[in-house]
Short mmCIF file of C-alpha atoms in Angstrom, two decimals:
data_model
loop_
_atom_site.label_atom_id
_atom_site.label_comp_id
_atom_site.label_asym_id
_atom_site.label_seq_id
_atom_site.Cartn_x
_atom_site.Cartn_y
_atom_site.Cartn_z
CA MET N 1 9.46 17.45 -30.90
CA GLU N 2 7.11 14.61 -29.95
CA LYS N 3 3.53 16.53 -29.37
CA ARG N 4 2.73 15.13 -25.28
CA ARG N 5 -0.81 13.58 -25.42
CA SER N 6 -3.92 15.58 -24.42
CA PHE N 7 -4.95 15.85 -20.84
CA LEU N 8 -8.00 15.35 -22.09
CA LYS N 9 -8.15 12.42 -24.28
CA ASN N 10 -9.93 9.36 -23.28
CA ILE N 11 -7.36 6.53 -24.28
CA ALA N 12 -8.52 2.94 -25.02
CA LEU N 13 -7.42 -0.16 -22.33
CA LEU N 14 -7.18 -3.02 -24.17
CA GLY N 15 -7.35 -6.38 -21.88
CA THR N 16 -6.97 -6.59 -18.79
CA ALA N 17 -3.33 -5.83 -16.47
CA LEU N 18 -3.03 -8.60 -14.54
CA SER N 19 0.01 -8.66 -11.44
CA ALA N 20 1.91 -11.69 -11.25
CA PRO N 21 0.85 -14.83 -9.54
CA THR N 22 1.06 -15.28 -6.48
CA ILE N 23 3.68 -17.29 -4.65
CA VAL N 24 2.21 -20.12 -1.78
CA PHE N 25 4.90 -21.88 1.11
CA ALA N 26 3.62 -25.32 2.86
CA ASP N 27 3.30 -24.07 6.51
CA THR N 28 6.11 -26.05 8.18
CA LYS N 29 8.53 -25.33 10.98
CA SER N 30 10.85 -28.27 10.52
CA PHE N 31 11.93 -28.15 7.21
CA ILE N 32 13.06 -25.09 5.07
CA SER N 33 13.82 -26.33 0.84
CA PRO N 34 16.77 -24.87 0.08
CA ALA N 35 15.15 -22.51 -2.67
CA VAL N 36 13.76 -21.36 0.50
CA LYS N 37 16.39 -21.34 2.30
CA ASP N 38 18.20 -19.17 -0.22
CA ARG N 39 15.45 -16.93 0.60
CA LEU N 40 15.58 -16.11 3.95
CA VAL N 41 17.36 -12.80 5.04
CA LYS N 42 17.85 -11.93 8.36
CA GLY N 43 19.37 -8.95 9.78
CA LYS N 44 19.13 -5.77 12.67
CA VAL N 45 18.25 -2.84 12.90
CA ASP N 46 20.14 -0.50 15.86
CA ASP N 47 20.71 2.52 16.89
CA HIS N 48 24.64 3.42 17.72
CA ARG N 49 24.34 -0.84 18.27
CA LYS N 50 21.56 -1.03 20.11
CA GLY N 51 18.92 -2.30 19.20
CA LEU N 52 15.73 -1.33 18.15
CA SER N 53 12.35 -3.08 18.38
CA GLY N 54 9.31 -3.44 16.19
CA ILE N 55 10.79 -1.93 13.37
CA GLN N 56 9.35 -3.10 10.06
CA VAL N 57 11.34 -4.03 7.94
CA THR N 58 9.34 -5.36 4.49
CA ASP N 59 11.09 -7.10 0.76
CA GLY N 60 7.85 -4.63 -0.64
CA PHE N 61 5.60 -8.43 -0.23
CA SER N 62 5.44 -9.07 2.88
CA ILE N 63 6.53 -7.37 6.39
CA VAL N 64 8.29 -8.33 9.63
CA THR N 65 8.97 -6.67 12.51
CA THR N 66 12.31 -6.60 13.87
CA ASP N 67 12.21 -8.35 17.70
CA ASP N 68 13.39 -6.74 21.31
CA LYS N 69 17.32 -6.93 20.24
CA GLY N 70 16.74 -5.29 16.91
CA SER N 71 17.17 -8.65 14.97
CA PHE N 72 14.64 -9.54 12.43
CA SER N 73 14.35 -12.23 9.50
CA LEU N 74 12.21 -12.55 6.50
CA GLU N 75 11.05 -14.74 3.77
CA THR N 76 11.78 -12.21 0.42
CA ASP N 77 9.77 -12.98 -2.06
CA PRO N 78 11.24 -14.11 -5.47
CA ARG N 79 10.21 -11.13 -7.11
CA ALA N 80 11.73 -8.82 -4.19
CA GLU N 81 14.36 -6.45 -5.57
CA PHE N 82 14.93 -4.46 -2.07
CA ILE N 83 14.97 -4.56 1.47
CA TYR N 84 13.75 -1.42 3.40
CA LEU N 85 13.04 -0.50 6.58
CA SER N 86 9.29 1.63 7.91
CA THR N 87 11.58 4.86 9.22
CA PRO N 88 9.71 4.90 13.19
CA ALA N 89 8.99 8.07 14.49
CA GLY N 90 11.94 10.00 16.05
CA TYR N 91 14.65 8.93 14.18
CA GLU N 92 16.93 10.77 11.24
CA PHE N 93 16.30 9.76 8.16
CA ASN N 94 19.88 9.24 6.41
CA GLN N 95 20.41 10.57 2.94
CA GLU N 96 22.84 11.06 0.78
CA SER N 97 22.85 14.09 -1.94
CA GLY N 98 18.96 14.90 -0.16
CA ILE N 99 18.22 11.28 -1.75
CA ALA N 100 16.50 9.50 1.32
CA GLN N 101 18.51 6.69 2.02
CA PHE N 102 16.12 3.41 3.89
CA TYR N 103 16.54 0.86 1.76
CA LYS N 104 19.36 -2.06 0.49
CA PRO N 105 18.90 -4.28 -2.81
CA ILE N 106 18.43 -7.42 -2.49
CA SER N 107 21.99 -8.53 -3.40
CA ALA N 108 23.50 -6.62 -0.66
CA LYS N 109 25.77 -8.47 1.73
CA ASP N 110 24.13 -7.54 4.93
CA PHE N 111 21.05 -6.51 5.72
CA ASN N 112 21.94 -4.25 8.93
CA PHE N 113 20.30 -0.87 8.92
CA SER N 114 21.51 2.19 11.53
CA ILE N 115 19.01 5.02 12.52
CA ARG N 116 19.84 7.88 14.82
CA LYS N 117 17.58 9.39 16.94
CA LEU N 118 16.50 13.15 16.89
CA SER N 119 17.78 14.97 19.37
CA LYS N 120 14.76 16.86 19.09
CA ASP N 121 11.06 15.86 19.55
CA ASP N 122 9.82 15.22 16.05
CA ASN N 123 5.37 16.07 16.66
CA GLU N 124 6.16 19.82 14.59
CA HIS N 125 8.01 19.15 11.48
CA MET N 126 7.19 20.22 8.19
CA PHE N 127 7.35 19.29 4.48
CA VAL N 128 7.16 20.09 0.70
CA VAL N 129 5.83 18.79 -2.14
CA TRP N 130 7.74 18.78 -5.35
CA ALA N 131 5.00 17.56 -8.56
CA ASP N 132 6.44 17.10 -12.34
CA PRO N 133 10.17 19.16 -12.55
CA GLN N 134 10.45 17.49 -15.43
CA VAL N 135 14.13 17.75 -16.56
CA GLN N 136 14.51 17.26 -20.13
CA THR N 137 16.52 19.53 -21.52
CA ASP N 138 19.99 20.87 -20.31
CA ALA N 139 18.04 24.59 -19.83
CA ASP N 140 15.50 22.74 -17.58
CA ALA N 141 18.41 21.71 -15.51
CA GLN N 142 19.81 24.89 -15.28
CA ASN N 143 16.06 26.25 -14.70
CA ILE N 144 15.52 24.30 -11.39
CA LEU N 145 19.10 24.25 -10.83
CA THR N 146 18.81 28.23 -10.65
CA GLN N 147 14.70 28.41 -9.66
CA ALA N 148 13.52 26.09 -7.84
CA GLY N 149 16.30 24.62 -5.93
CA PRO N 150 17.77 28.09 -4.79
CA ASP N 151 13.76 29.03 -3.83
CA LEU N 152 13.59 25.95 -1.82
CA ALA N 153 16.88 26.96 0.07
CA LYS N 154 15.51 30.27 0.74
CA LEU N 155 12.28 28.91 2.04
CA LYS N 156 14.08 26.29 4.92
CA SER N 157 16.50 29.56 6.18
CA SER N 158 12.83 31.15 6.69
CA TYR N 159 12.49 28.96 9.33
CA PRO N 160 13.82 28.42 13.25
CA GLU N 161 17.21 26.61 12.11
CA GLY N 162 17.36 22.98 13.43
CA THR N 163 13.46 23.63 12.07
CA LEU N 164 12.28 19.60 11.21
CA ILE N 165 11.45 19.13 7.09
CA HIS N 166 11.98 16.53 4.36
CA GLY N 167 11.06 16.43 0.81
CA ILE N 168 8.41 14.46 -1.35
CA CYS N 169 8.81 14.46 -4.84
CA ALA N 170 5.36 13.53 -6.51
CA GLY N 171 7.07 11.97 -9.77
CA ASP N 172 8.00 13.21 -13.12
CA ILE N 173 11.40 14.42 -11.91
CA VAL N 174 12.72 13.75 -15.32
CA TRP N 175 10.67 14.53 -19.30
CA ASP N 176 12.24 11.25 -20.18
CA GLN N 177 16.12 12.03 -20.20
CA PHE N 178 17.63 9.90 -16.72
CA ARG N 179 20.97 11.65 -17.66
CA LEU N 180 19.06 14.40 -15.92
CA PHE N 181 18.53 12.70 -12.57
CA LYS N 182 21.70 14.21 -11.87
CA ASP N 183 20.10 17.77 -12.09
CA TYR N 184 17.99 16.72 -9.92
CA LYS N 185 19.34 16.30 -7.27
CA LYS N 186 22.04 18.80 -7.31
CA SER N 187 18.88 21.20 -7.00
CA ILE N 188 17.41 19.09 -4.20
CA GLY N 189 21.04 19.34 -2.91
CA GLN N 190 21.30 23.05 -2.50
CA SER N 191 18.93 23.21 0.55
CA GLY N 192 19.92 19.81 1.90
CA ILE N 193 16.38 18.34 2.49
CA PRO N 194 16.26 15.11 2.76
CA PHE N 195 14.22 13.61 -0.09
CA PHE N 196 11.92 11.00 -0.88
CA GLN N 197 10.72 10.09 -4.46
CA VAL N 198 7.95 9.20 -6.72
CA ILE N 199 7.95 7.69 -9.76
CA GLY N 200 5.82 9.49 -12.21
CA ASN N 201 5.09 8.53 -15.76
CA HIS N 202 8.00 10.47 -17.28
CA ASP N 203 10.28 8.42 -15.35
CA MET N 204 10.00 5.19 -16.73
CA ASP N 205 11.69 3.00 -18.74
CA LEU N 206 9.57 2.51 -22.13
CA ASP N 207 11.21 -0.12 -24.10
CA VAL N 208 10.14 -3.17 -21.44
CA ARG N 209 7.73 -5.75 -22.38
CA THR N 210 5.47 -4.71 -19.14
CA ASP N 211 4.84 -2.85 -16.11
CA ASP N 212 6.58 -5.62 -13.59
CA LEU N 213 10.15 -4.11 -15.60
CA SER N 214 8.97 -0.08 -15.77
CA ALA N 215 10.77 1.30 -13.41
CA ALA N 216 14.24 -0.12 -13.33
CA THR N 217 16.05 2.53 -13.58
CA PHE N 218 13.96 5.03 -11.00
CA LYS N 219 15.29 2.13 -8.73
CA GLN N 220 18.70 2.24 -9.45
CA ASN N 221 18.45 5.90 -8.46
CA PHE N 222 16.20 6.46 -5.75
CA GLY N 223 14.95 2.61 -3.92
CA PRO N 224 11.55 1.77 -4.41
CA SER N 225 8.77 2.52 -5.69
CA TYR N 226 6.62 1.75 -2.66
CA TYR N 227 7.17 2.60 0.66
CA SER N 228 5.77 3.97 4.49
CA TYR N 229 8.23 6.47 6.80
CA ASN N 230 7.40 7.99 9.86
CA ARG N 231 7.66 10.81 11.32
CA GLY N 232 5.80 12.62 14.43
CA LYS N 233 2.08 11.57 14.73
CA ILE N 234 2.18 10.90 10.93
CA HIS N 235 2.56 7.54 9.11
CA TYR N 236 3.48 8.71 5.36
CA VAL N 237 3.14 6.99 2.07
CA ALA N 238 4.06 6.72 -1.15
CA LEU N 239 2.77 4.47 -3.87
CA ASP N 240 3.29 3.77 -8.03
CA ASP N 241 0.44 4.29 -10.01
CA VAL N 242 1.58 4.73 -13.21
CA PHE N 243 1.01 1.33 -14.81
CA PHE N 244 2.88 1.04 -18.35
CA LEU N 245 1.05 -0.74 -20.96
CA GLY N 246 3.66 -1.68 -22.44
CA THR N 247 3.54 0.17 -25.88
CA GLY N 248 4.85 3.54 -27.24
CA ARG N 249 3.78 5.73 -23.85
CA ARG N 250 0.58 4.40 -22.86
CA TYR N 251 -0.21 4.44 -19.12
CA ILE N 252 -3.14 4.49 -17.15
CA GLY N 253 -3.03 5.13 -13.34
CA TYR N 254 -3.90 1.84 -11.59
CA PHE N 255 -2.23 0.50 -8.46
CA THR N 256 -1.17 -3.20 -8.92
CA GLU N 257 -2.54 -5.92 -6.46
CA ASN N 258 1.55 -6.40 -4.52
CA GLN N 259 1.23 -3.04 -3.54
CA LEU N 260 -2.72 -3.04 -2.38
CA SER N 261 -2.01 -6.14 -0.97
CA TRP N 262 1.73 -5.18 0.71
CA LEU N 263 -0.39 -1.96 2.14
CA GLU N 264 -2.96 -3.31 3.20
CA GLN N 265 0.20 -4.61 5.33
CA ASP N 266 1.55 -2.02 5.99
CA LEU N 267 -1.57 -0.34 7.79
CA LYS N 268 -2.05 -2.92 10.26
CA HIS N 269 0.86 -1.29 12.13
CA VAL N 270 -0.81 2.33 12.20
CA SER N 271 -3.98 2.44 14.78
CA PRO N 272 -7.31 3.89 13.32
CA GLY N 273 -7.98 7.83 13.69
CA THR N 274 -3.81 8.66 12.65
CA THR N 275 -2.78 10.87 10.33
CA ILE N 276 -1.98 8.87 6.94
CA VAL N 277 -0.18 11.52 4.04
CA LEU N 278 -0.34 9.48 1.13
CA THR N 279 2.25 10.40 -2.25
CA VAL N 280 1.10 9.13 -5.54
CA HIS N 281 1.53 10.77 -9.51
CA ILE N 282 -1.60 10.38 -11.06
CA PRO N 283 -4.26 12.05 -9.44
CA THR N 284 -6.70 8.97 -7.93
CA ASN N 285 -9.51 11.86 -8.82
CA THR N 286 -9.64 15.41 -9.79
CA GLY N 287 -12.97 17.39 -11.92
CA GLN N 288 -11.94 17.06 -15.05
CA LYS N 289 -14.44 14.87 -15.64
CA ARG N 290 -16.94 16.91 -14.23
CA ARG N 291 -16.12 20.10 -15.52
CA TYR N 292 -15.88 19.37 -19.23
CA GLU N 293 -18.80 17.14 -19.38
CA LEU N 294 -17.04 14.06 -20.12
CA LYS N 295 -19.22 10.62 -20.21
CA ASP N 296 -15.85 8.33 -18.75
CA ASP N 297 -12.74 8.89 -16.41
CA ASP N 298 -9.80 10.06 -18.49
CA ILE N 299 -7.73 7.12 -17.15
CA ALA N 300 -4.42 7.85 -17.77
CA ASN N 301 -5.37 10.38 -15.53
CA VAL N 302 -6.92 9.54 -12.79
CA VAL N 303 -6.78 6.22 -10.89
CA ALA N 304 -9.27 3.66 -12.09
CA ASN N 305 -9.43 1.09 -8.89
CA ARG N 306 -9.56 4.25 -6.56
CA GLU N 307 -12.76 3.13 -4.53
CA GLN N 308 -10.34 0.24 -3.42
CA LEU N 309 -7.19 2.23 -2.26
CA TYR N 310 -10.53 4.77 -0.48
CA LYS N 311 -11.56 1.28 1.64
CA LEU N 312 -8.02 0.77 2.85
CA LEU N 313 -8.14 4.72 4.37
CA LYS N 314 -11.66 4.82 5.35
CA PRO N 315 -10.70 4.94 9.24
CA TYR N 316 -7.88 7.18 8.84
CA GLN N 317 -7.34 11.00 8.28
CA SER N 318 -5.65 10.50 4.83
CA TYR N 319 -4.54 13.42 2.91
CA ILE N 320 -3.24 12.19 -1.12
CA LEU N 321 -1.00 14.12 -2.48
CA SER N 322 -0.50 13.80 -6.27
CA GLY N 323 1.08 16.24 -9.55
CA HIS N 324 0.81 15.34 -13.20
CA THR N 325 -1.39 17.73 -14.13
CA HIS N 326 0.41 20.83 -13.78
CA PHE N 327 -2.72 22.12 -12.24
CA ASN N 328 -3.71 22.73 -8.29
CA GLU N 329 -6.87 20.86 -6.98
CA HIS N 330 -8.78 20.29 -3.98
CA ILE N 331 -10.94 17.23 -3.34
CA VAL N 332 -12.28 16.84 0.41
CA GLU N 333 -14.97 14.45 0.73
CA GLY N 334 -15.23 12.82 4.67
CA ASN N 335 -12.08 12.37 6.07
CA ARG N 336 -10.33 12.18 2.95
CA HIS N 337 -8.70 15.65 1.33
CA GLU N 338 -7.03 14.97 -2.01
CA ILE N 339 -4.20 17.81 -2.72
CA VAL N 340 -2.83 17.73 -6.61
CA HIS N 341 0.12 20.36 -6.70
CA GLY N 342 0.66 23.05 -9.06
CA ALA N 343 4.21 22.06 -11.40
CA ILE N 344 7.60 23.13 -10.23
CA CYS N 345 7.61 23.49 -13.85
CA GLY N 346 5.03 24.68 -14.47
CA ALA N 347 3.44 25.05 -18.07
CA TRP N 348 6.82 22.74 -18.67
CA TRP N 349 9.36 25.82 -18.30
CA SER N 350 7.53 27.21 -21.36
CA GLY N 351 6.12 30.33 -18.93
CA GLU N 352 5.59 31.26 -15.31
CA ILE N 353 2.24 30.00 -14.54
CA CYS N 354 1.09 26.27 -15.20
CA TYR N 355 -2.01 25.86 -17.60
CA ASP N 356 -4.75 26.81 -14.93
CA GLY N 357 -2.76 29.78 -13.64
CA THR N 358 -0.85 28.54 -10.62
CA PRO N 359 2.04 29.43 -10.42
CA LYS N 360 5.10 27.34 -10.79
CA GLY N 361 5.47 26.23 -7.81
CA TYR N 362 5.27 23.60 -5.01
CA GLY N 363 3.13 22.88 -1.57
CA VAL N 364 4.25 23.70 2.09
CA TYR N 365 3.16 21.71 5.05
CA GLU N 366 3.19 22.59 8.36
CA VAL N 367 2.78 19.56 10.74
CA LYS N 368 1.80 19.71 14.38
CA GLY N 369 0.59 16.30 16.21
CA ASN N 370 -1.67 14.37 14.32
CA GLU N 371 -2.72 18.73 12.11
CA LEU N 372 -1.69 19.95 9.03
CA SER N 373 -1.83 22.71 7.86
CA TRP N 374 -0.53 24.24 3.92
CA TYR N 375 -0.40 26.72 1.29
CA TYR N 376 1.33 26.86 -2.31
CA LYS N 377 5.12 28.50 -2.50
CA GLY N 378 5.08 30.16 -6.13
CA VAL N 379 8.89 29.62 -6.90
CA GLY N 380 10.35 33.50 -6.67
CA LYS N 381 7.27 34.26 -4.99
CA GLU N 382 6.12 35.89 -1.37
CA LYS N 383 4.17 32.86 0.45
CA THR N 384 1.42 35.59 1.08
CA HIS N 385 1.35 35.60 -3.15
CA GLN N 386 -1.95 33.04 -3.31
CA ILE N 387 -4.54 35.35 -5.64
CA ARG N 388 -4.09 37.08 -8.59
CA VAL N 389 -6.93 40.12 -9.88
CA TYR N 390 -7.66 40.79 -13.99
CA ASP N 391 -9.18 44.08 -14.59
CA ARG N 392 -12.33 44.06 -16.88
CA ASN N 393 -10.88 43.64 -19.70
CA ASN N 394 -9.81 39.93 -19.06
CA LYS N 395 -10.38 37.05 -22.19
CA ALA N 396 -12.47 34.82 -19.08
CA LYS N 397 -15.20 36.65 -18.42
CA PRO N 398 -14.83 40.16 -20.13
CA GLY N 399 -16.66 43.09 -18.28
CA GLN N 400 -16.27 41.82 -15.19
CA VAL N 401 -13.46 41.44 -12.18
CA VAL N 402 -11.73 38.13 -12.07
CA ALA N 403 -9.26 36.40 -9.21
CA ASN N 404 -7.92 33.00 -8.90
CA VAL N 405 -7.50 32.34 -6.17
CA TRP N 406 -4.67 28.95 -7.19
CA ASN N 407 -4.97 27.10 -3.36
CA TRP N 408 -8.99 27.85 -2.87
CA ASP N 409 -10.96 24.92 -1.79
CA SER N 410 -15.03 24.52 -0.75
CA SER N 411 -14.03 25.57 2.95
CA TRP N 412 -12.25 29.35 2.07
CA GLU N 413 -14.63 32.79 2.52
CA ILE N 414 -13.39 35.03 -1.02
CA SER N 415 -14.89 38.19 -0.60
CA TRP N 416 -14.41 41.64 -2.64
CA LYS N 417 -14.01 45.36 -2.22
CA GLU N 418 -14.82 48.26 -4.10
CA ASP N 419 -13.13 51.77 -3.33
CA GLY N 420 -12.32 50.23 -0.27
CA VAL N 421 -16.05 49.51 0.93
CA MET N 422 -16.74 45.82 1.58
CA LYS N 423 -19.29 44.09 -1.07
CA GLY N 424 -19.56 40.78 -0.30
CA ALA N 425 -18.69 37.54 -1.63
CA MET N 426 -17.23 36.87 -5.04
CA THR N 427 -19.17 34.58 -7.04
CA GLN N 428 -17.33 31.06 -8.26
CA PHE N 429 -17.51 30.16 -11.50
CA SER N 430 -15.33 27.25 -13.72
CA GLY N 431 -13.14 28.48 -16.51
CA LYS N 432 -10.02 29.55 -17.81
CA ASP N 433 -7.28 32.15 -16.14
CA PRO N 434 -7.31 34.38 -17.96
CA MET N 435 -3.26 35.18 -18.33
CA ALA N 436 -3.04 31.61 -18.70
CA ILE N 437 -5.50 32.57 -22.25
CA ASP N 438 -3.18 34.94 -23.24
CA LEU N 439 -0.07 33.36 -22.51
CA TYR N 440 -0.69 29.33 -24.05
CA GLU N 441 -4.13 29.63 -25.95
CA GLY N 442 -4.16 28.65 -29.93
CA ASN N 443 -1.08 26.27 -32.08
CA VAL N 444 1.59 28.51 -31.98
CA ARG N 445 3.20 29.96 -28.39
CA PRO N 446 4.37 29.18 -26.35
CA VAL N 447 6.83 29.08 -28.41
CA GLU N 448 9.17 26.24 -26.57
CA GLN N 449 5.94 23.77 -26.17
CA PRO N 450 3.22 24.97 -28.41
CA TRP N 451 1.10 22.84 -27.71
CA VAL N 452 0.22 23.84 -23.94
CA GLU N 453 -3.11 25.14 -23.79
CA PRO N 454 -4.79 26.32 -20.78
CA ILE N 455 -7.58 24.24 -19.22
CA LEU N 456 -10.61 24.79 -17.28
CA THR N 457 -10.38 24.97 -13.23
CA ASP N 458 -12.28 25.66 -10.59
CA HIS N 459 -10.64 28.32 -8.86
CA LEU N 460 -11.79 31.08 -10.36
CA PHE N 461 -14.67 34.10 -9.30
CA TYR N 462 -15.92 37.41 -10.73
CA VAL N 463 -17.48 40.44 -9.61
CA ASN N 464 -19.42 43.53 -11.97
CA PRO N 465 -18.14 46.04 -10.27
CA SER N 466 -20.25 49.88 -10.72
CA ALA N 467 -19.18 51.58 -13.26
CA THR N 468 -17.91 54.50 -11.74
CA ALA N 469 -15.85 52.21 -9.37
CA LYS N 470 -11.91 52.31 -9.72
CA SER N 471 -10.63 50.03 -7.66
CA VAL N 472 -10.85 46.11 -5.66
CA GLU N 473 -9.74 45.02 -3.51
CA VAL N 474 -10.22 40.93 -3.34
CA ASN N 475 -10.39 39.38 0.04
CA ALA N 476 -9.21 35.76 0.68
CA LYS N 477 -9.59 33.93 4.75
CA ASP N 478 -8.38 30.22 4.20
CA ARG N 479 -9.07 26.89 6.19
CA PHE N 480 -6.74 27.79 8.42
CA GLY N 481 -7.58 31.36 9.15
CA ASN N 482 -5.31 33.32 6.72
CA LEU N 483 -5.43 36.11 5.33
CA TYR N 484 -4.36 37.19 1.56
CA SER N 485 -5.33 39.87 -0.17
CA GLU N 486 -4.62 41.71 -3.78
CA GLY N 487 -6.00 44.15 -5.16
CA ILE N 488 -6.38 46.17 -8.53
CA THR N 489 -7.28 49.73 -10.34
CA LEU N 490 -9.57 49.94 -12.72
#
């Protein structure tokens, strides 16, 4: 088996990635050339045959809105592959076997879209984020079908009947084995939740010349690789930030000009101050450069031109949701909050935890109006499972008691008790999770993926109990006031 390249190794970028040239059309009202006329598509968006006005329709390059009869006319770009909607708030997400359906291929005979109004207000709703199912073998397919899929179905059933819930997969749906897309579809189909997908580096076609062609198989299965939709007061966006360099398996985190230009148009329809939830595969940023004292970013693991995205998002409260790294992390800067998600597959289906100690699992988000709250749900674990505590014999800080609070951000409060007596705050440090060291450190383990290694993470804490201490209890209060605790007998 080919070894996965190290997450900490910088790759060299040779040459400059260029977007396709912009095509400019003459501004004329009296004449449309045959070539332009062939690119003119017309359609309608309706609800039970009643036309809906103000609905965004796009070819991925230009955006138009429907008129008061629900009709639209769009001059498509020669490179367009789909005509698709930004589903408006208050409407159902069309789906087919769990896959959200909001698009039609450019080869379609008609471009009429029917959507149905929800039977309830959608200002309160929820969504889940699966990152990196990474299905490579039939055994992996069985894991996602017997573990992740049923866990999601159980989560859904734990909420009141009729709760509005949808899913987002943040990429690396499979591990280069496109035949296994069908098993991913079956796994999400177990819950009946409509899912939107983002392309990952392992979902790309690697036998093509350039990045422009690398999403062909993904698009055949899931539609456009960038798009938007609305639910309640939240505007959702999905982007493709995996740029294939056209050789081997090499790629970088990068937004093409086509996408940024499209996003700029999309956001013109969104009022400043709105909450935006944007999903990508590669994180726009992580703390790995700081933790490993690297001179430069690893541009295969963060987005090289992220500042251009940040400029577009500046007028909004934005949440950037990502995966790719198989670790959990929060980066909060002003009104922008990035959440890097642990993987559904953990350490590539070779252990119960990711290599930062985060349980294999997914993010669960609850929305009320403009506000989001969230927690991390370990597969097979209760939602209260948010801490793991290690005794003095751990390999991360021998002699100390260590806690891993994997969904921690700087607004959390982490404290501890010794023998039932409150002692105050724990000390945060960057290090390796003790369980990850035991499971993954060394070139012979885990057996399934021996190249997996534990990594440095910031969500670790330690204390030095007294020599006579019999027990330690770790308490965590998250940014929403939820309390979690986990204890250990010494």
